[in-house]
mmCIF file of C-alpha atoms and ligand atoms in Angstrom:
data_model
loop_
_atom_site.group_PDB
_atom_site.id
_atom_site.type_symbol
_atom_site.label_atom_id
_atom_site.label_comp_id
_atom_site.label_asym_id
_atom_site.label_seq_id
_atom_site.Cartn_x
_atom_site.Cartn_y
_atom_site.Cartn_z
ATOM 1 C CA UNK A 1 200.161 260.914 33.072
ATOM 2 C CA UNK A 2 197.126 263.469 34.071
ATOM 3 C CA UNK A 3 195.007 264.127 30.818
ATOM 4 C CA UNK A 4 194.021 267.744 29.901
ATOM 5 C CA UNK A 5 190.973 269.055 30.663
ATOM 6 C CA UNK A 6 188.098 269.243 27.924
ATOM 7 C CA UNK A 7 189.387 272.886 27.003
ATOM 8 C CA UNK A 8 192.430 271.386 25.908
ATOM 9 C CA UNK A 9 191.630 268.747 24.170
ATOM 10 C CA UNK A 10 192.575 269.627 20.532
ATOM 11 C CA UNK A 11 190.212 270.071 17.458
ATOM 12 C CA UNK A 12 189.146 266.698 15.827
ATOM 13 C CA UNK A 13 190.889 266.605 12.703
ATOM 14 C CA UNK A 14 188.834 267.341 9.536
ATOM 15 C CA UNK A 15 190.104 265.588 6.593
ATOM 16 C CA UNK A 16 187.877 267.409 4.348
ATOM 17 C CA UNK A 17 189.699 270.757 5.637
ATOM 18 C CA UNK A 18 192.442 272.696 4.108
ATOM 19 C CA UNK A 19 195.837 271.404 5.451
ATOM 20 C CA UNK A 20 197.385 273.013 8.590
ATOM 21 C CA UNK A 21 200.612 273.380 6.508
ATOM 22 C CA UNK A 22 200.919 274.267 2.599
ATOM 23 C CA UNK A 23 204.195 274.579 1.077
ATOM 24 C CA UNK A 24 204.777 275.520 -2.504
ATOM 25 C CA UNK A 25 208.093 275.889 -4.190
ATOM 26 C CA UNK A 26 209.961 276.820 -1.135
ATOM 27 C CA UNK A 27 213.611 277.835 -1.428
ATOM 28 C CA UNK A 28 215.873 278.832 1.218
ATOM 29 C CA UNK A 29 219.549 279.844 -0.040
ATOM 30 C CA UNK A 30 222.212 281.126 2.295
ATOM 31 C CA UNK A 31 225.104 283.446 0.983
ATOM 32 C CA UNK A 32 228.438 281.568 2.179
ATOM 33 C CA UNK A 33 231.827 282.974 1.668
ATOM 34 C CA UNK A 34 230.642 284.522 -1.825
ATOM 35 C CA UNK A 35 228.877 281.739 -3.180
ATOM 36 C CA UNK A 36 225.467 280.602 -2.694
ATOM 37 C CA UNK A 37 224.266 277.507 -0.727
ATOM 38 C CA UNK A 38 221.028 275.900 -1.209
ATOM 39 C CA UNK A 39 219.417 274.748 2.064
ATOM 40 C CA UNK A 40 215.886 274.223 0.599
ATOM 41 C CA UNK A 41 215.623 273.459 -3.062
ATOM 42 C CA UNK A 42 211.916 273.748 -3.929
ATOM 43 C CA UNK A 43 210.071 271.951 -1.610
ATOM 44 C CA UNK A 44 206.221 271.409 -1.704
ATOM 45 C CA UNK A 45 204.441 269.619 1.047
ATOM 46 C CA UNK A 46 201.142 269.652 2.970
ATOM 47 C CA UNK A 47 200.790 268.486 6.675
ATOM 48 C CA UNK A 48 197.442 267.904 7.857
ATOM 49 C CA UNK A 49 196.052 268.781 11.488
ATOM 50 C CA UNK A 50 196.762 265.684 13.559
ATOM 51 C CA UNK A 51 199.639 264.314 11.607
ATOM 52 C CA UNK A 52 203.027 262.700 13.264
ATOM 53 C CA UNK A 53 205.378 263.617 10.736
ATOM 54 C CA UNK A 54 209.050 262.428 11.502
ATOM 55 C CA UNK A 55 211.775 264.176 9.100
ATOM 56 C CA UNK A 56 215.043 262.382 8.668
ATOM 57 C CA UNK A 57 217.951 262.665 6.517
ATOM 58 C CA UNK A 58 222.046 263.401 6.316
ATOM 59 C CA UNK A 59 223.555 266.309 7.800
ATOM 60 C CA UNK A 60 223.437 269.587 5.899
ATOM 61 C CA UNK A 61 220.165 268.150 4.273
ATOM 62 C CA UNK A 62 217.823 271.143 5.058
ATOM 63 C CA UNK A 63 215.918 269.817 7.816
ATOM 64 C CA UNK A 64 216.732 272.410 11.000
ATOM 65 C CA UNK A 65 216.044 274.726 7.870
ATOM 66 C CA UNK A 66 212.715 273.662 7.471
ATOM 67 C CA UNK A 67 211.722 273.380 10.484
ATOM 68 C CA UNK A 68 212.755 276.992 11.395
ATOM 69 C CA UNK A 69 210.596 278.012 8.561
ATOM 70 C CA UNK A 70 207.673 275.866 9.683
ATOM 71 C CA UNK A 71 208.300 277.631 13.376
ATOM 72 C CA UNK A 72 208.108 281.255 11.763
ATOM 73 C CA UNK A 73 211.573 281.640 12.900
ATOM 74 C CA UNK A 74 212.890 282.107 9.123
ATOM 75 C CA UNK A 75 211.570 282.979 5.919
ATOM 76 C CA UNK A 76 212.082 281.330 2.626
ATOM 77 C CA UNK A 77 214.019 282.768 -0.062
ATOM 78 C CA UNK A 78 211.114 282.272 -2.563
ATOM 79 C CA UNK A 79 207.875 280.437 -2.157
ATOM 80 C CA UNK A 80 204.999 279.909 0.064
ATOM 81 C CA UNK A 81 204.328 278.815 3.361
ATOM 82 C CA UNK A 82 200.835 278.882 4.614
ATOM 83 C CA UNK A 83 200.003 278.122 8.109
ATOM 84 C CA UNK A 84 196.468 277.916 9.255
ATOM 85 C CA UNK A 85 195.717 281.157 6.382
ATOM 86 C CA UNK A 86 198.878 283.049 7.353
ATOM 87 C CA UNK A 87 201.730 282.948 4.922
ATOM 88 C CA UNK A 88 205.002 282.891 6.482
ATOM 89 C CA UNK A 89 206.864 283.923 3.578
ATOM 90 C CA UNK A 90 205.099 287.434 3.380
ATOM 91 C CA UNK A 91 203.810 288.057 6.892
ATOM 92 C CA UNK A 92 205.012 290.973 8.984
ATOM 93 C CA UNK A 93 207.344 290.642 11.814
ATOM 94 C CA UNK A 94 204.078 291.218 14.247
ATOM 95 C CA UNK A 95 202.356 288.470 12.518
ATOM 96 C CA UNK A 96 205.000 286.092 12.646
ATOM 97 C CA UNK A 97 205.241 286.989 16.423
ATOM 98 C CA UNK A 98 201.881 286.014 16.861
ATOM 99 C CA UNK A 99 202.049 282.907 15.126
ATOM 100 C CA UNK A 100 205.018 282.083 17.481
ATOM 101 C CA UNK A 101 203.287 283.158 20.480
ATOM 102 C CA UNK A 102 200.078 281.526 19.750
ATOM 103 C CA UNK A 103 199.973 278.772 17.276
ATOM 104 C CA UNK A 104 203.673 277.112 17.506
ATOM 105 C CA UNK A 105 205.142 275.175 20.144
ATOM 106 C CA UNK A 106 209.020 274.520 19.648
ATOM 107 C CA UNK A 107 211.211 271.800 21.131
ATOM 108 C CA UNK A 108 214.991 272.147 21.036
ATOM 109 C CA UNK A 109 217.708 269.137 21.322
ATOM 110 C CA UNK A 110 219.201 271.150 24.154
ATOM 111 C CA UNK A 111 215.975 271.829 26.229
ATOM 112 C CA UNK A 112 216.726 275.705 26.038
ATOM 113 C CA UNK A 113 215.292 276.195 29.799
ATOM 114 C CA UNK A 114 216.330 279.433 31.710
ATOM 115 C CA UNK A 115 218.799 278.116 34.665
ATOM 116 C CA UNK A 116 217.701 280.445 37.359
ATOM 117 C CA UNK A 117 214.189 279.636 36.740
ATOM 118 C CA UNK A 118 211.957 276.830 38.426
ATOM 119 C CA UNK A 119 209.885 274.772 36.006
ATOM 120 C CA UNK A 120 206.854 276.385 36.831
ATOM 121 C CA UNK A 121 208.698 279.734 35.894
ATOM 122 C CA UNK A 122 210.133 278.051 32.350
ATOM 123 C CA UNK A 123 206.745 277.111 31.634
ATOM 124 C CA UNK A 124 204.699 280.427 32.498
ATOM 125 C CA UNK A 125 207.339 282.475 30.384
ATOM 126 C CA UNK A 126 205.438 281.153 27.328
ATOM 127 C CA UNK A 127 202.096 282.792 28.122
ATOM 128 C CA UNK A 128 203.808 286.283 28.625
ATOM 129 C CA UNK A 129 202.624 287.267 25.253
ATOM 130 C CA UNK A 130 199.270 285.867 25.818
ATOM 131 C CA UNK A 131 197.902 288.751 27.999
ATOM 132 C CA UNK A 132 195.912 285.875 30.467
ATOM 133 C CA UNK A 133 195.046 286.645 34.020
ATOM 134 C CA UNK A 134 197.090 285.492 36.772
ATOM 135 C CA UNK A 135 195.032 282.743 37.963
ATOM 136 C CA UNK A 136 194.524 281.673 34.529
ATOM 137 C CA UNK A 137 198.215 281.357 33.991
ATOM 138 C CA UNK A 138 198.758 279.554 37.322
ATOM 139 C CA UNK A 139 196.012 277.294 36.460
ATOM 140 C CA UNK A 140 197.396 276.403 33.019
ATOM 141 C CA UNK A 141 201.228 276.311 34.097
ATOM 142 C CA UNK A 142 199.821 273.511 36.473
ATOM 143 C CA UNK A 143 197.777 271.503 33.986
ATOM 144 C CA UNK A 144 200.848 271.672 31.531
ATOM 145 C CA UNK A 145 203.396 270.203 34.173
ATOM 146 C CA UNK A 146 200.869 267.747 35.240
ATOM 147 C CA UNK A 147 200.300 266.569 31.608
ATOM 148 C CA UNK A 148 204.189 265.587 31.216
ATOM 149 C CA UNK A 149 203.758 263.882 34.457
ATOM 150 C CA UNK A 150 205.848 266.821 36.492
ATOM 151 C CA UNK A 151 203.247 268.211 39.129
ATOM 152 C CA UNK A 152 205.638 267.331 41.648
ATOM 153 C CA UNK A 153 208.386 269.260 40.484
ATOM 154 C CA UNK A 154 207.224 272.698 39.651
ATOM 155 C CA UNK A 155 209.448 274.272 42.258
ATOM 156 C CA UNK A 156 212.620 272.676 40.739
ATOM 157 C CA UNK A 157 215.646 274.421 38.700
ATOM 158 C CA UNK A 158 216.507 272.929 35.685
ATOM 159 C CA UNK A 159 220.080 271.662 37.503
ATOM 160 C CA UNK A 160 217.781 269.634 39.936
ATOM 161 C CA UNK A 161 215.999 267.639 37.226
ATOM 162 C CA UNK A 162 217.165 264.849 35.024
ATOM 163 C CA UNK A 163 217.521 265.146 31.149
ATOM 164 C CA UNK A 164 214.478 263.483 30.561
ATOM 165 C CA UNK A 165 212.686 265.744 33.211
ATOM 166 C CA UNK A 166 214.075 268.935 31.664
ATOM 167 C CA UNK A 167 212.838 267.914 28.002
ATOM 168 C CA UNK A 168 209.497 267.451 29.495
ATOM 169 C CA UNK A 169 209.210 270.573 31.091
ATOM 170 C CA UNK A 170 210.286 271.977 27.674
ATOM 171 C CA UNK A 171 207.404 270.242 26.094
ATOM 172 C CA UNK A 172 205.002 271.601 29.046
ATOM 173 C CA UNK A 173 206.340 275.141 28.010
ATOM 174 C CA UNK A 174 205.602 274.297 24.377
ATOM 175 C CA UNK A 175 202.335 273.109 24.905
ATOM 176 C CA UNK A 176 200.999 275.394 27.467
ATOM 177 C CA UNK A 177 200.067 278.135 25.062
ATOM 178 C CA UNK A 178 197.789 275.284 23.055
ATOM 179 C CA UNK A 179 199.593 275.840 19.893
ATOM 180 C CA UNK A 180 198.145 274.038 16.660
ATOM 181 C CA UNK A 181 201.537 272.131 16.048
ATOM 182 C CA UNK A 182 204.502 271.107 17.866
ATOM 183 C CA UNK A 183 207.825 271.226 16.381
ATOM 184 C CA UNK A 184 210.894 269.601 17.647
ATOM 185 C CA UNK A 185 214.504 269.466 16.495
ATOM 186 C CA UNK A 186 216.173 266.273 17.758
ATOM 187 C CA UNK A 187 214.166 266.181 21.035
ATOM 188 C CA UNK A 188 215.747 262.975 22.100
ATOM 189 C CA UNK A 189 219.460 263.669 20.819
ATOM 190 C CA UNK A 190 220.792 264.538 24.017
ATOM 191 C CA UNK A 191 218.894 261.727 26.178
ATOM 192 C CA UNK A 192 219.799 258.065 27.011
ATOM 193 C CA UNK A 193 217.487 255.370 25.856
ATOM 194 C CA UNK A 194 215.169 255.107 28.913
ATOM 195 C CA UNK A 195 214.780 259.027 28.941
ATOM 196 C CA UNK A 196 214.262 258.744 25.219
ATOM 197 C CA UNK A 197 211.334 256.688 25.974
ATOM 198 C CA UNK A 198 209.898 258.644 28.096
ATOM 199 C CA UNK A 199 209.823 261.825 25.841
ATOM 200 C CA UNK A 200 208.469 259.453 23.051
ATOM 201 C CA UNK A 201 205.569 258.549 25.446
ATOM 202 C CA UNK A 202 204.703 261.957 25.962
ATOM 203 C CA UNK A 203 204.729 263.057 22.316
ATOM 204 C CA UNK A 204 202.768 259.939 21.378
ATOM 205 C CA UNK A 205 199.910 260.872 23.931
ATOM 206 C CA UNK A 206 200.055 264.375 22.785
ATOM 207 C CA UNK A 207 199.495 263.198 19.276
ATOM 208 C CA UNK A 208 196.617 260.792 20.434
ATOM 209 C CA UNK A 209 195.283 263.568 21.329
ATOM 210 C CA UNK A 210 195.246 265.340 18.505
ATOM 211 C CA UNK A 211 198.125 267.611 18.565
ATOM 212 C CA UNK A 212 200.019 268.011 14.948
ATOM 213 C CA UNK A 213 203.601 266.613 15.557
ATOM 214 C CA UNK A 214 206.802 267.512 13.427
ATOM 215 C CA UNK A 215 209.689 266.019 14.513
ATOM 216 C CA UNK A 216 213.187 265.954 13.083
ATOM 217 C CA UNK A 217 215.003 262.972 14.329
ATOM 218 C CA UNK A 218 218.019 260.635 13.779
ATOM 219 C CA UNK A 219 216.514 258.272 16.257
ATOM 220 C CA UNK A 220 214.786 255.651 14.198
ATOM 221 C CA UNK A 221 212.759 254.489 17.324
ATOM 222 C CA UNK A 222 211.036 257.873 17.256
ATOM 223 C CA UNK A 223 210.543 257.919 13.328
ATOM 224 C CA UNK A 224 208.917 254.541 13.470
ATOM 225 C CA UNK A 225 206.226 255.529 15.890
ATOM 226 C CA UNK A 226 205.505 258.640 13.461
ATOM 227 C CA UNK A 227 202.584 258.128 10.970
ATOM 228 C CA UNK A 228 204.427 259.802 8.247
ATOM 229 C CA UNK A 229 208.227 259.708 7.478
ATOM 230 C CA UNK A 230 210.027 262.339 5.350
ATOM 231 C CA UNK A 231 213.387 262.258 4.128
ATOM 232 C CA UNK A 232 215.074 265.500 3.371
ATOM 233 C CA UNK A 233 218.497 265.338 1.403
ATOM 234 C CA UNK A 234 219.892 268.205 -0.595
ATOM 235 C CA UNK A 235 217.174 270.589 0.043
ATOM 236 C CA UNK A 236 214.462 268.219 -1.266
ATOM 237 C CA UNK A 237 211.770 266.035 0.437
ATOM 238 C CA UNK A 238 210.923 262.263 -0.201
ATOM 239 C CA UNK A 239 207.944 260.358 1.228
ATOM 240 C CA UNK A 240 209.344 257.404 2.573
ATOM 241 C CA UNK A 241 206.536 254.452 2.292
ATOM 242 C CA UNK A 242 206.512 251.556 4.197
HETATM 243 P P1 ADP B 1 220.382 269.798 8.603
HETATM 244 O O1 ADP B 1 219.849 270.143 9.932
HETATM 245 O O2 ADP B 1 219.450 268.720 7.983
HETATM 246 O O3 ADP B 1 221.675 269.110 9.321
HETATM 247 P P2 ADP B 1 220.694 272.560 7.649
HETATM 248 O O4 ADP B 1 219.125 273.021 7.513
HETATM 249 O O5 ADP B 1 221.159 273.055 9.180
HETATM 250 O O6 ADP B 1 220.842 270.962 7.621
HETATM 251 O O7 ADP B 1 221.913 273.048 6.870
HETATM 252 C C1 ADP B 1 221.245 273.032 5.424
HETATM 253 C C2 ADP B 1 222.583 273.545 4.539
HETATM 254 O O8 ADP B 1 222.112 274.867 4.691
HETATM 255 C C3 ADP B 1 223.747 273.423 5.014
HETATM 256 O O9 ADP B 1 224.825 273.386 3.886
HETATM 257 C C4 ADP B 1 224.378 274.489 5.826
HETATM 258 O O10 ADP B 1 225.510 274.620 5.693
HETATM 259 C C5 ADP B 1 223.546 275.460 5.054
HETATM 260 N N1 ADP B 1 223.282 276.467 6.654
HETATM 261 C C6 ADP B 1 222.408 276.360 7.248
HETATM 262 N N2 ADP B 1 222.063 277.369 8.112
HETATM 263 C C7 ADP B 1 222.735 278.488 7.878
HETATM 264 C C8 ADP B 1 223.295 279.896 7.917
HETATM 265 N N3 ADP B 1 222.476 280.534 8.811
HETATM 266 N N4 ADP B 1 224.136 280.260 7.282
HETATM 267 C C9 ADP B 1 224.798 279.717 6.131
HETATM 268 N N5 ADP B 1 224.363 278.412 5.753
HETATM 269 C C10 ADP B 1 223.437 277.660 6.191
HETATM 270 MG MG1 MG B 2 219.989 270.392 11.996
#
């Protein structure tokens, strides 16, 4: 796997600095057929730069809700979610858009690639909002694909790639903007064991380089690699100590 150039080497975590995320009393409720469902019930949580956090727990426990809030795709009903100085709970829509475009990479179970576009074009899309020069975009896209070991697949469409390769394109799309954090919701859920190991290796390399990872997973092989494990059950977070 090709290493990033020095510009892409992430910031060295400073233990004395403020956490990357600080969540205080985060609640998220949904109206459901005349009643109110509580997906998150007062979550307090800090995540530091460079952490590799696995989030586990039963279906319906609130994992996807939490990840969507961390990803500025949703807001809490109450409480605060500060990411690098911006409060997702109270930020304007344009500030949420800026956070998603610049600071947060998202990887989904189903890859979510655009089938008519090549790997290169899928990755390039993430750079659209950044207003970079064409030459800089081309350079960054090539670098991101090389970083996930797909330099030789740039012209392939998703149907011409294996599941593991498609998920690596999705990871390249998430990191090409050089985000502060990579969020992944069941990134290996659709993959067999060998492809799962392939994705795990990529995630571990990124984390070793300093990228903060927050991964929702049912896969204990993935969770074992994480430096920190959380269990989310009935909307409440528990730290799992080993
Ligand atoms: P998990 O990802 O751990 O399975 P979710 O965060 O998806 O859990 O869901 C937590 C709870 O919130 C569940 O009871 C679910 O039904 C409810 N929920 C999640 N999203 C919505 C929504 N958009 N509308 C209504 N209820 C929702
Ligand atoms: Mg879920």
